[in-house]
C-alpha cells in the first residue's frame, strides 16, 4: 500500500509534461506553502470535470448547453471558423478582429489513431452547413501533414454543401528573416506572392 | 463572474512553474483526455491536504503521528541528519547507505523573510539533542549562503548539547572537469585535499 503522499505524486503525473521529479516538487510545494490554493484547486477541478461539457453548436468547452460565444447575438453567423483546439480558437479570438462563429474539432483526422470524421463531429458540422446560414468556412487547422489532410477533407465537405471554403494564408512570418525560414514555407510564400499596390 | 473553465485555469497556477499558458494547456488536456485521472487527482489532492501533516519527531511529511522512517526499529538512533527539505532527505536516502534518522527543517534561516530558529523547529531539535541519544549531527543543508549560515547555527546548537556536528564534504563533483568547476568549489577542494594511500 502506498502512502497518501506517494498517491498524490502519482496523481499529479496525469498533468501534461509532468514527470516524477516535477510531480514530487509540486506535491511538496502544495503541502509546504499552498495548502489553501491546493484545496481550491481540488474543489474547482472536481467541479469542472463534472460540469464542463461540449457546446452543442461549436463543440468548445462550456458549462452551459450553448457556449457564450455561440449564444451571443453580436456575431456574424455567415462565417464559421474551424479550429483543432480550444486554444487555437482563443489565439484567433485574441489576435484577429474576427466576428464570426467557431467550430472546434478537438483533434485532427488521424486514421492510424482511430480518429475519423465521426470523432471530430464532422457529421454535425455537415448538418450545420446544410442549413444554409453559413456562407464561408474558414479552415484554420494547423499547417502540419495531418492538419492539411483535415483541411482538404473539410474543404470538400463545404463544397458539397455549397459553402465557400477558405484557408489561412501560409507565408513568411512577420519579423522573421528569409534566411531562417524553412524551405517549404519559403516556396509557399514565393508561389503565393501578390502584386504590390 | 468567471466561468468554471477560467476558474480551473486560475487554480492550476498555484502549481510551481505553471503560468497562464501552461495552466490553459493543462486544463484542456484534463478536459479532453484525462477526465478520470483528473478526478482522481482532485480526490487525492483534497485528502492529502487534509491528512498529511508533519512527523512529530523529524518534521517530514506524513499522514501518521510519527513517519515510517522514525518509527522503524532498524535505523541507527545515534546519527541524525538535518536537511532543508523532504526532497533532500529522499535524495540522501536514495544515493547513500545512511542508516540513521533525519530532521527536516522545511527551509533555512533567513531573517529577512522572517524565518528564524522557531520556524525551522530548532527548539524541538535542541530538546531532542539534549536527550543524549544522538551522538552525531550530520548537517546536510545546501551549500548556499543561507544554507551555510544555517549550518553554522546548527553546529553551535549541537556543541552546546555535547553532540558532534559534521558537514557534507565540499569538492569537485565526480565526473566534473576542473576547468569548468567554479572558483569557490575549486578553492575548497584544493584546501581540503587528502593524502592518497
Tab-separated table of C-alpha atoms in Angstrom, chain B residues 126-192:
chain	number	residue	atom	x	y	z
B	126	UNK	CA	17.573	21.209	20.628
B	127	UNK	CA	15.346	19.310	23.054
B	128	UNK	CA	15.961	16.113	21.100
B	129	UNK	CA	19.742	16.555	21.214
B	130	UNK	CA	19.521	17.234	24.966
B	131	UNK	CA	18.074	13.743	25.494
B	132	UNK	CA	21.554	12.340	24.839
B	133	UNK	CA	20.640	9.548	22.377
B	134	UNK	CA	22.088	11.361	19.346
B	135	UNK	CA	25.890	11.457	19.193
B	136	UNK	CA	26.465	12.866	15.686
B	137	UNK	CA	24.518	15.643	13.969
B	138	UNK	CA	25.141	15.393	10.204
B	139	UNK	CA	24.390	18.816	8.739
B	140	UNK	CA	23.274	18.472	5.100
B	141	UNK	CA	21.898	21.953	4.370
B	142	UNK	CA	22.554	23.266	0.857
B	143	UNK	CA	25.935	24.879	0.085
B	144	UNK	CA	24.336	28.312	-0.407
B	145	UNK	CA	24.936	31.433	1.696
B	146	UNK	CA	21.792	30.853	3.744
B	147	UNK	CA	22.411	27.112	3.932
B	148	UNK	CA	25.921	27.730	5.288
B	149	UNK	CA	24.636	30.216	7.863
B	150	UNK	CA	22.070	27.636	8.951
B	151	UNK	CA	24.807	25.000	9.152
B	152	UNK	CA	26.901	27.206	11.448
B	153	UNK	CA	23.911	27.826	13.686
B	154	UNK	CA	23.149	24.099	13.845
B	155	UNK	CA	26.785	23.238	14.626
B	156	UNK	CA	26.719	25.648	17.561
B	157	UNK	CA	23.446	24.149	18.776
B	158	UNK	CA	24.945	20.652	18.609
B	159	UNK	CA	28.102	21.649	20.520
B	160	UNK	CA	26.003	23.236	23.270
B	161	UNK	CA	24.359	19.836	23.819
B	162	UNK	CA	27.628	17.932	23.611
B	163	UNK	CA	26.792	16.431	20.217
B	164	UNK	CA	29.475	16.181	17.496
B	165	UNK	CA	28.430	18.178	14.376
B	166	UNK	CA	29.611	17.119	10.908
B	167	UNK	CA	29.101	18.630	7.447
B	168	UNK	CA	28.874	17.044	3.989
B	169	UNK	CA	32.190	17.319	2.094
B	170	UNK	CA	32.526	20.085	-0.481
B	171	UNK	CA	34.689	19.495	-3.542
B	172	UNK	CA	34.929	18.723	-7.193
B	173	UNK	CA	31.848	16.696	-8.300
B	174	UNK	CA	32.549	13.227	-9.689
B	175	UNK	CA	32.759	13.288	-13.472
B	176	UNK	CA	33.256	17.056	-13.463
B	177	UNK	CA	36.158	18.767	-15.216
B	178	UNK	CA	38.414	21.063	-13.179
B	179	UNK	CA	38.296	23.652	-15.955
B	180	UNK	CA	34.559	24.125	-15.516
B	181	UNK	CA	34.319	23.926	-11.729
B	182	UNK	CA	33.584	27.304	-10.133
B	183	UNK	CA	36.415	29.013	-8.240
B	184	UNK	CA	34.875	28.726	-4.779
B	185	UNK	CA	34.406	24.980	-5.116
B	186	UNK	CA	37.904	24.519	-6.560
B	187	UNK	CA	39.499	26.537	-3.741
B	188	UNK	CA	37.546	24.457	-1.220
B	189	UNK	CA	38.571	21.190	-2.881
B	190	UNK	CA	42.220	22.281	-3.036
B	191	UNK	CA	42.330	23.360	0.611
B	192	UNK	CA	40.584	20.177	1.716
